[in-house]
Short mmCIF file of N, CA and C in Angstrom, two decimals:
data_model
loop_
_atom_site.label_atom_id
_atom_site.label_comp_id
_atom_site.label_asym_id
_atom_site.label_seq_id
_atom_site.Cartn_x
_atom_site.Cartn_y
_atom_site.Cartn_z
N MET A 160 13.68 7.24 29.28
CA MET A 160 12.79 6.90 28.18
C MET A 160 13.57 6.05 27.18
N GLU A 161 12.95 4.96 26.76
CA GLU A 161 13.63 4.03 25.88
C GLU A 161 12.88 3.95 24.55
N PHE A 162 13.62 4.03 23.48
CA PHE A 162 13.02 3.93 22.14
C PHE A 162 13.49 2.65 21.47
N THR A 163 12.57 1.96 20.84
CA THR A 163 12.94 0.78 20.07
C THR A 163 12.31 0.88 18.69
N LEU A 164 13.02 0.36 17.74
CA LEU A 164 12.49 0.34 16.38
C LEU A 164 11.59 -0.86 16.19
N LYS A 165 10.49 -0.64 15.50
CA LYS A 165 9.61 -1.77 15.19
C LYS A 165 10.29 -2.65 14.16
N GLU A 166 10.06 -3.93 14.27
CA GLU A 166 10.60 -4.85 13.28
C GLU A 166 9.88 -4.64 11.96
N GLN A 167 10.64 -4.65 10.90
CA GLN A 167 10.02 -4.54 9.58
C GLN A 167 9.32 -5.84 9.26
N GLN A 168 8.12 -5.72 8.72
CA GLN A 168 7.39 -6.92 8.31
C GLN A 168 8.00 -7.46 7.04
N GLU A 169 7.82 -8.75 6.86
CA GLU A 169 8.26 -9.38 5.63
C GLU A 169 7.48 -8.79 4.46
N PRO A 170 8.14 -8.53 3.34
CA PRO A 170 7.39 -8.04 2.20
C PRO A 170 6.41 -9.10 1.71
N PRO A 171 5.31 -8.67 1.08
CA PRO A 171 4.34 -9.66 0.60
C PRO A 171 4.96 -10.57 -0.46
N ALA A 172 4.32 -11.70 -0.66
CA ALA A 172 4.80 -12.64 -1.68
C ALA A 172 4.87 -11.93 -3.03
N MET A 173 5.70 -12.43 -3.93
CA MET A 173 5.93 -11.80 -5.22
C MET A 173 4.64 -11.52 -5.97
N PHE A 174 3.74 -12.48 -6.02
CA PHE A 174 2.49 -12.31 -6.75
C PHE A 174 1.62 -11.25 -6.10
N ALA A 175 1.54 -11.26 -4.78
CA ALA A 175 0.71 -10.30 -4.06
C ALA A 175 1.24 -8.88 -4.22
N SER A 176 2.55 -8.72 -4.25
CA SER A 176 3.11 -7.37 -4.34
C SER A 176 2.83 -6.73 -5.70
N ALA A 177 2.49 -7.52 -6.69
CA ALA A 177 2.14 -6.95 -7.99
C ALA A 177 0.83 -6.19 -7.92
N PHE A 178 0.02 -6.46 -6.93
CA PHE A 178 -1.27 -5.81 -6.80
C PHE A 178 -1.30 -4.80 -5.66
N LEU A 179 -0.17 -4.53 -5.04
CA LEU A 179 -0.13 -3.62 -3.91
C LEU A 179 0.81 -2.47 -4.17
N THR A 180 0.55 -1.36 -3.52
CA THR A 180 1.44 -0.22 -3.57
C THR A 180 1.56 0.32 -2.15
N THR A 181 2.61 1.07 -1.88
CA THR A 181 2.80 1.63 -0.56
C THR A 181 2.22 3.03 -0.53
N THR A 182 1.43 3.31 0.50
CA THR A 182 0.83 4.63 0.66
C THR A 182 1.12 5.13 2.06
N THR A 183 0.75 6.36 2.31
CA THR A 183 0.90 6.89 3.66
C THR A 183 -0.38 6.60 4.43
N THR A 184 -0.29 6.63 5.73
CA THR A 184 -1.48 6.38 6.55
C THR A 184 -2.46 7.54 6.47
N THR A 185 -1.99 8.72 6.13
CA THR A 185 -2.89 9.87 6.04
C THR A 185 -3.65 9.91 4.72
N LYS A 186 -3.10 9.29 3.66
CA LYS A 186 -3.76 9.25 2.36
C LYS A 186 -3.69 7.84 1.79
N PRO A 187 -4.47 6.91 2.33
CA PRO A 187 -4.33 5.51 1.91
C PRO A 187 -4.79 5.24 0.48
N GLN A 188 -5.56 6.13 -0.13
CA GLN A 188 -5.99 5.89 -1.51
C GLN A 188 -5.11 6.60 -2.53
N ASP A 189 -4.00 7.17 -2.11
CA ASP A 189 -3.10 7.88 -3.02
C ASP A 189 -1.81 7.09 -3.18
N GLY A 190 -1.64 6.48 -4.34
CA GLY A 190 -0.44 5.70 -4.61
C GLY A 190 0.73 6.54 -5.06
N ASN A 191 0.56 7.85 -5.16
CA ASN A 191 1.62 8.74 -5.61
C ASN A 191 2.35 9.30 -4.40
N THR A 192 3.05 8.44 -3.70
CA THR A 192 3.77 8.85 -2.49
C THR A 192 5.23 8.50 -2.62
N PRO A 193 6.08 9.30 -2.01
CA PRO A 193 7.50 8.94 -2.00
C PRO A 193 7.71 7.73 -1.12
N ASP A 194 8.90 7.17 -1.17
CA ASP A 194 9.19 6.02 -0.31
C ASP A 194 8.96 6.42 1.15
N THR A 195 8.16 5.65 1.81
CA THR A 195 7.87 5.93 3.21
C THR A 195 8.21 4.71 4.03
N PRO A 196 8.99 4.89 5.10
CA PRO A 196 9.39 3.74 5.90
C PRO A 196 8.20 3.09 6.62
N ASN A 197 7.19 3.85 6.97
CA ASN A 197 6.06 3.29 7.70
C ASN A 197 4.80 3.30 6.85
N GLY A 198 4.96 3.12 5.56
CA GLY A 198 3.81 3.11 4.67
C GLY A 198 2.97 1.86 4.87
N LYS A 199 1.75 1.90 4.36
CA LYS A 199 0.90 0.72 4.45
C LYS A 199 0.61 0.22 3.05
N GLN A 200 0.39 -1.06 2.93
CA GLN A 200 0.14 -1.69 1.64
C GLN A 200 -1.35 -1.67 1.33
N VAL A 201 -1.71 -1.16 0.16
CA VAL A 201 -3.09 -1.19 -0.30
C VAL A 201 -3.11 -1.71 -1.73
N SER A 202 -4.25 -2.17 -2.17
CA SER A 202 -4.39 -2.65 -3.54
C SER A 202 -4.26 -1.50 -4.52
N ASP A 203 -3.55 -1.72 -5.62
CA ASP A 203 -3.46 -0.71 -6.67
C ASP A 203 -4.84 -0.36 -7.22
N PHE A 204 -5.75 -1.31 -7.13
CA PHE A 204 -7.08 -1.13 -7.71
C PHE A 204 -7.88 -0.03 -7.01
N ILE A 205 -7.57 0.25 -5.74
CA ILE A 205 -8.34 1.26 -5.01
C ILE A 205 -7.64 2.60 -4.91
N THR A 206 -6.57 2.80 -5.64
CA THR A 206 -5.90 4.09 -5.60
C THR A 206 -6.52 5.04 -6.61
N VAL A 207 -6.35 6.33 -6.37
CA VAL A 207 -6.86 7.35 -7.28
C VAL A 207 -6.22 7.19 -8.65
N GLN A 208 -4.97 6.76 -8.68
CA GLN A 208 -4.27 6.62 -9.95
C GLN A 208 -4.91 5.57 -10.84
N SER A 209 -5.38 4.48 -10.28
CA SER A 209 -6.02 3.46 -11.12
C SER A 209 -7.34 3.98 -11.66
N LEU A 210 -8.03 4.79 -10.88
CA LEU A 210 -9.28 5.39 -11.34
C LEU A 210 -9.03 6.29 -12.55
N THR A 211 -8.01 7.13 -12.47
CA THR A 211 -7.73 8.03 -13.59
C THR A 211 -7.14 7.29 -14.77
N ASN A 212 -6.33 6.29 -14.50
CA ASN A 212 -5.69 5.58 -15.61
C ASN A 212 -6.65 4.76 -16.44
N PHE A 213 -7.65 4.16 -15.83
CA PHE A 213 -8.55 3.32 -16.61
C PHE A 213 -9.92 3.97 -16.82
N SER A 214 -10.58 4.32 -15.77
CA SER A 214 -11.94 4.86 -15.92
C SER A 214 -11.95 6.18 -16.69
N ALA A 215 -11.15 7.12 -16.25
CA ALA A 215 -11.15 8.42 -16.91
C ALA A 215 -10.59 8.34 -18.33
N MET A 216 -9.54 7.57 -18.51
CA MET A 216 -8.95 7.46 -19.85
C MET A 216 -9.88 6.72 -20.81
N THR A 217 -10.66 5.77 -20.31
CA THR A 217 -11.64 5.10 -21.18
C THR A 217 -12.62 6.12 -21.72
N GLY A 218 -13.17 6.94 -20.84
CA GLY A 218 -14.11 7.98 -21.28
C GLY A 218 -13.46 9.01 -22.17
N ALA A 219 -12.24 9.41 -21.85
CA ALA A 219 -11.55 10.42 -22.65
C ALA A 219 -11.27 9.92 -24.07
N ILE A 220 -10.84 8.67 -24.18
CA ILE A 220 -10.54 8.12 -25.51
C ILE A 220 -11.82 7.91 -26.31
N VAL A 221 -12.89 7.44 -25.65
CA VAL A 221 -14.18 7.30 -26.35
C VAL A 221 -14.63 8.66 -26.86
N ALA A 222 -14.56 9.68 -26.01
CA ALA A 222 -15.01 11.02 -26.41
C ALA A 222 -14.17 11.56 -27.57
N ALA A 223 -12.86 11.39 -27.49
CA ALA A 223 -11.98 11.87 -28.57
C ALA A 223 -12.26 11.14 -29.87
N TRP A 224 -12.45 9.82 -29.78
CA TRP A 224 -12.72 9.02 -30.98
C TRP A 224 -14.05 9.44 -31.61
N LYS A 225 -15.06 9.61 -30.78
CA LYS A 225 -16.37 10.02 -31.30
C LYS A 225 -16.30 11.43 -31.89
N ALA A 226 -15.52 12.31 -31.30
CA ALA A 226 -15.35 13.66 -31.85
C ALA A 226 -14.65 13.61 -33.20
N LEU A 227 -13.64 12.75 -33.31
CA LEU A 227 -12.97 12.59 -34.61
C LEU A 227 -13.91 12.04 -35.67
N GLN A 228 -14.85 11.21 -35.27
CA GLN A 228 -15.79 10.64 -36.23
C GLN A 228 -16.77 11.68 -36.77
N LEU A 229 -16.87 12.83 -36.11
CA LEU A 229 -17.73 13.91 -36.60
C LEU A 229 -17.10 14.63 -37.79
N THR A 230 -15.82 14.41 -37.98
CA THR A 230 -15.15 15.02 -39.14
C THR A 230 -15.47 14.21 -40.39
N GLU A 231 -15.02 14.69 -41.50
CA GLU A 231 -15.28 13.97 -42.75
C GLU A 231 -14.10 13.09 -43.16
N TRP A 232 -13.19 12.88 -42.25
CA TRP A 232 -12.05 12.02 -42.53
C TRP A 232 -12.51 10.58 -42.42
N GLY A 233 -12.32 9.79 -43.43
CA GLY A 233 -12.79 8.41 -43.44
C GLY A 233 -12.08 7.48 -42.47
N TRP A 234 -10.84 7.77 -42.17
CA TRP A 234 -10.05 6.88 -41.33
C TRP A 234 -10.46 6.92 -39.86
N THR A 235 -11.26 7.90 -39.47
CA THR A 235 -11.62 8.03 -38.05
C THR A 235 -12.61 6.99 -37.58
N ASP A 236 -13.27 6.29 -38.49
CA ASP A 236 -14.22 5.24 -38.11
C ASP A 236 -13.53 3.93 -37.75
N GLU A 237 -12.27 3.81 -38.08
CA GLU A 237 -11.54 2.57 -37.85
C GLU A 237 -11.24 2.36 -36.36
N ARG A 238 -11.23 1.11 -35.95
CA ARG A 238 -10.90 0.79 -34.55
C ARG A 238 -9.42 1.01 -34.24
N THR A 239 -8.64 1.21 -35.24
CA THR A 239 -7.22 1.49 -34.99
C THR A 239 -7.03 2.86 -34.33
N VAL A 240 -8.00 3.75 -34.48
CA VAL A 240 -7.88 5.09 -33.88
C VAL A 240 -7.81 4.98 -32.35
N PRO A 241 -8.76 4.31 -31.67
CA PRO A 241 -8.61 4.20 -30.22
C PRO A 241 -7.44 3.30 -29.81
N LEU A 242 -7.08 2.34 -30.65
CA LEU A 242 -5.93 1.50 -30.33
C LEU A 242 -4.66 2.34 -30.29
N VAL A 243 -4.48 3.19 -31.28
CA VAL A 243 -3.31 4.08 -31.31
C VAL A 243 -3.35 5.04 -30.12
N ALA A 244 -4.54 5.56 -29.78
CA ALA A 244 -4.66 6.46 -28.63
C ALA A 244 -4.26 5.74 -27.34
N CYS A 245 -4.66 4.50 -27.19
CA CYS A 245 -4.30 3.71 -26.00
C CYS A 245 -2.79 3.47 -25.96
N TRP A 246 -2.21 3.15 -27.10
CA TRP A 246 -0.76 2.95 -27.15
C TRP A 246 -0.03 4.25 -26.81
N LEU A 247 -0.52 5.37 -27.33
CA LEU A 247 0.12 6.66 -27.04
C LEU A 247 0.06 6.96 -25.54
N PHE A 248 -1.07 6.65 -24.92
CA PHE A 248 -1.17 6.85 -23.47
C PHE A 248 -0.16 5.97 -22.75
N GLY A 249 0.01 4.73 -23.19
CA GLY A 249 1.00 3.84 -22.59
C GLY A 249 2.42 4.35 -22.77
N ILE A 250 2.73 4.84 -23.97
CA ILE A 250 4.06 5.37 -24.25
C ILE A 250 4.36 6.59 -23.39
N VAL A 251 3.40 7.51 -23.31
CA VAL A 251 3.58 8.71 -22.50
C VAL A 251 3.74 8.32 -21.03
N SER A 252 2.98 7.34 -20.57
CA SER A 252 3.09 6.89 -19.18
C SER A 252 4.49 6.37 -18.87
N VAL A 253 5.08 5.65 -19.81
CA VAL A 253 6.45 5.15 -19.62
C VAL A 253 7.45 6.30 -19.66
N LEU A 254 7.27 7.21 -20.61
CA LEU A 254 8.23 8.30 -20.77
C LEU A 254 8.26 9.26 -19.58
N ILE A 255 7.14 9.47 -18.93
CA ILE A 255 7.12 10.41 -17.80
C ILE A 255 7.52 9.76 -16.48
N SER A 256 7.77 8.46 -16.51
CA SER A 256 8.12 7.74 -15.29
C SER A 256 9.63 7.73 -15.08
N GLU A 257 10.04 7.77 -13.83
CA GLU A 257 11.45 7.65 -13.47
C GLU A 257 11.73 6.18 -13.19
N LEU A 258 12.29 5.50 -14.17
CA LEU A 258 12.38 4.05 -14.08
C LEU A 258 13.76 3.51 -13.73
N GLY A 259 14.81 4.18 -14.12
CA GLY A 259 16.14 3.68 -13.79
C GLY A 259 16.74 2.87 -14.91
N ASP A 260 17.24 1.68 -14.56
CA ASP A 260 17.99 0.87 -15.52
C ASP A 260 17.09 0.24 -16.59
N TRP A 261 17.72 -0.37 -17.57
CA TRP A 261 17.00 -0.90 -18.73
C TRP A 261 16.04 -2.02 -18.37
N ARG A 262 16.33 -2.78 -17.32
CA ARG A 262 15.42 -3.87 -16.92
C ARG A 262 14.08 -3.30 -16.45
N LYS A 263 14.15 -2.23 -15.68
CA LYS A 263 12.92 -1.60 -15.21
C LYS A 263 12.16 -0.97 -16.37
N VAL A 264 12.89 -0.39 -17.30
CA VAL A 264 12.26 0.20 -18.48
C VAL A 264 11.57 -0.88 -19.30
N LEU A 265 12.27 -1.99 -19.51
CA LEU A 265 11.71 -3.09 -20.29
C LEU A 265 10.44 -3.65 -19.64
N SER A 266 10.47 -3.85 -18.33
CA SER A 266 9.28 -4.37 -17.66
C SER A 266 8.15 -3.35 -17.68
N ALA A 267 8.47 -2.07 -17.57
CA ALA A 267 7.44 -1.03 -17.63
C ALA A 267 6.81 -0.96 -19.02
N VAL A 268 7.62 -1.14 -20.05
CA VAL A 268 7.09 -1.14 -21.42
C VAL A 268 6.14 -2.31 -21.61
N PHE A 269 6.52 -3.48 -21.11
CA PHE A 269 5.65 -4.65 -21.21
C PHE A 269 4.32 -4.42 -20.50
N VAL A 270 4.38 -3.92 -19.27
CA VAL A 270 3.15 -3.66 -18.51
C VAL A 270 2.31 -2.59 -19.20
N ALA A 271 2.96 -1.56 -19.73
CA ALA A 271 2.23 -0.50 -20.44
C ALA A 271 1.56 -1.05 -21.70
N LEU A 272 2.21 -1.97 -22.39
CA LEU A 272 1.62 -2.58 -23.57
C LEU A 272 0.36 -3.39 -23.19
N VAL A 273 0.48 -4.21 -22.17
CA VAL A 273 -0.67 -5.00 -21.72
C VAL A 273 -1.79 -4.08 -21.25
N ASN A 274 -1.45 -3.07 -20.44
CA ASN A 274 -2.47 -2.14 -19.96
C ASN A 274 -3.11 -1.35 -21.10
N SER A 275 -2.35 -1.04 -22.14
CA SER A 275 -2.90 -0.35 -23.30
C SER A 275 -3.93 -1.22 -24.01
N LEU A 276 -3.65 -2.51 -24.09
CA LEU A 276 -4.61 -3.43 -24.71
C LEU A 276 -5.86 -3.60 -23.85
N VAL A 277 -5.69 -3.62 -22.54
CA VAL A 277 -6.84 -3.69 -21.64
C VAL A 277 -7.67 -2.41 -21.76
N LEU A 278 -7.00 -1.27 -21.83
CA LEU A 278 -7.69 0.01 -22.02
C LEU A 278 -8.44 0.03 -23.34
N PHE A 279 -7.82 -0.48 -24.39
CA PHE A 279 -8.47 -0.57 -25.70
C PHE A 279 -9.74 -1.43 -25.61
N GLY A 280 -9.66 -2.56 -24.92
CA GLY A 280 -10.83 -3.40 -24.73
C GLY A 280 -11.93 -2.68 -23.97
N ALA A 281 -11.55 -1.88 -22.98
CA ALA A 281 -12.53 -1.10 -22.22
C ALA A 281 -13.19 -0.05 -23.10
N VAL A 282 -12.41 0.59 -23.96
CA VAL A 282 -12.96 1.60 -24.87
C VAL A 282 -13.97 0.96 -25.82
N ILE A 283 -13.59 -0.14 -26.45
CA ILE A 283 -14.51 -0.82 -27.38
C ILE A 283 -15.74 -1.32 -26.62
N GLY A 284 -15.54 -1.88 -25.45
CA GLY A 284 -16.65 -2.36 -24.65
C GLY A 284 -17.60 -1.24 -24.25
N ALA A 285 -17.05 -0.09 -23.88
CA ALA A 285 -17.89 1.05 -23.50
C ALA A 285 -18.70 1.55 -24.68
N VAL A 286 -18.08 1.62 -25.85
CA VAL A 286 -18.77 2.08 -27.05
C VAL A 286 -19.90 1.12 -27.42
N GLU A 287 -19.61 -0.16 -27.38
CA GLU A 287 -20.64 -1.14 -27.74
C GLU A 287 -21.73 -1.26 -26.68
N ALA A 288 -21.37 -1.05 -25.42
CA ALA A 288 -22.36 -1.17 -24.35
C ALA A 288 -23.44 -0.10 -24.44
N VAL A 289 -23.06 1.08 -24.90
CA VAL A 289 -24.05 2.16 -25.01
C VAL A 289 -24.62 2.28 -26.41
N GLY A 290 -24.22 1.38 -27.29
CA GLY A 290 -24.80 1.34 -28.62
C GLY A 290 -24.28 2.37 -29.60
N LEU A 291 -23.10 2.91 -29.34
CA LEU A 291 -22.50 3.84 -30.28
C LEU A 291 -21.92 3.07 -31.46
N LYS A 292 -21.91 3.69 -32.62
CA LYS A 292 -21.36 3.04 -33.82
C LYS A 292 -19.86 2.93 -33.70
N THR A 293 -19.31 1.72 -34.00
CA THR A 293 -17.84 1.56 -34.02
C THR A 293 -17.37 1.37 -35.43
#
């Protein structure tokens, strides 16, 4: 019996790899997998993590903001409230990640900042789409 190793495929182009993550063949929609030698590439957009990071967090921040507006504190009506919540989510996301050297930390902070602003836009868009007062 003869065993041969499969040739490793070339990694995707730099731009394409920004939108892909490695998953296992048994759980292709789960991007939370350890390094796997025979993993498959899927879009980050279709992983469970992207669903929780954007869809669920949009709803959670809207709900928290609207709950704060039920108080008599005047500052809760400001749009800075969901902006700060989005930034806090980005900060926590960076802090709980195992990133390594300062270059990886710096790039993760940049991506978290951009994603926080996108999340903020989704929160404001969701509030305005359903006609809630902002």
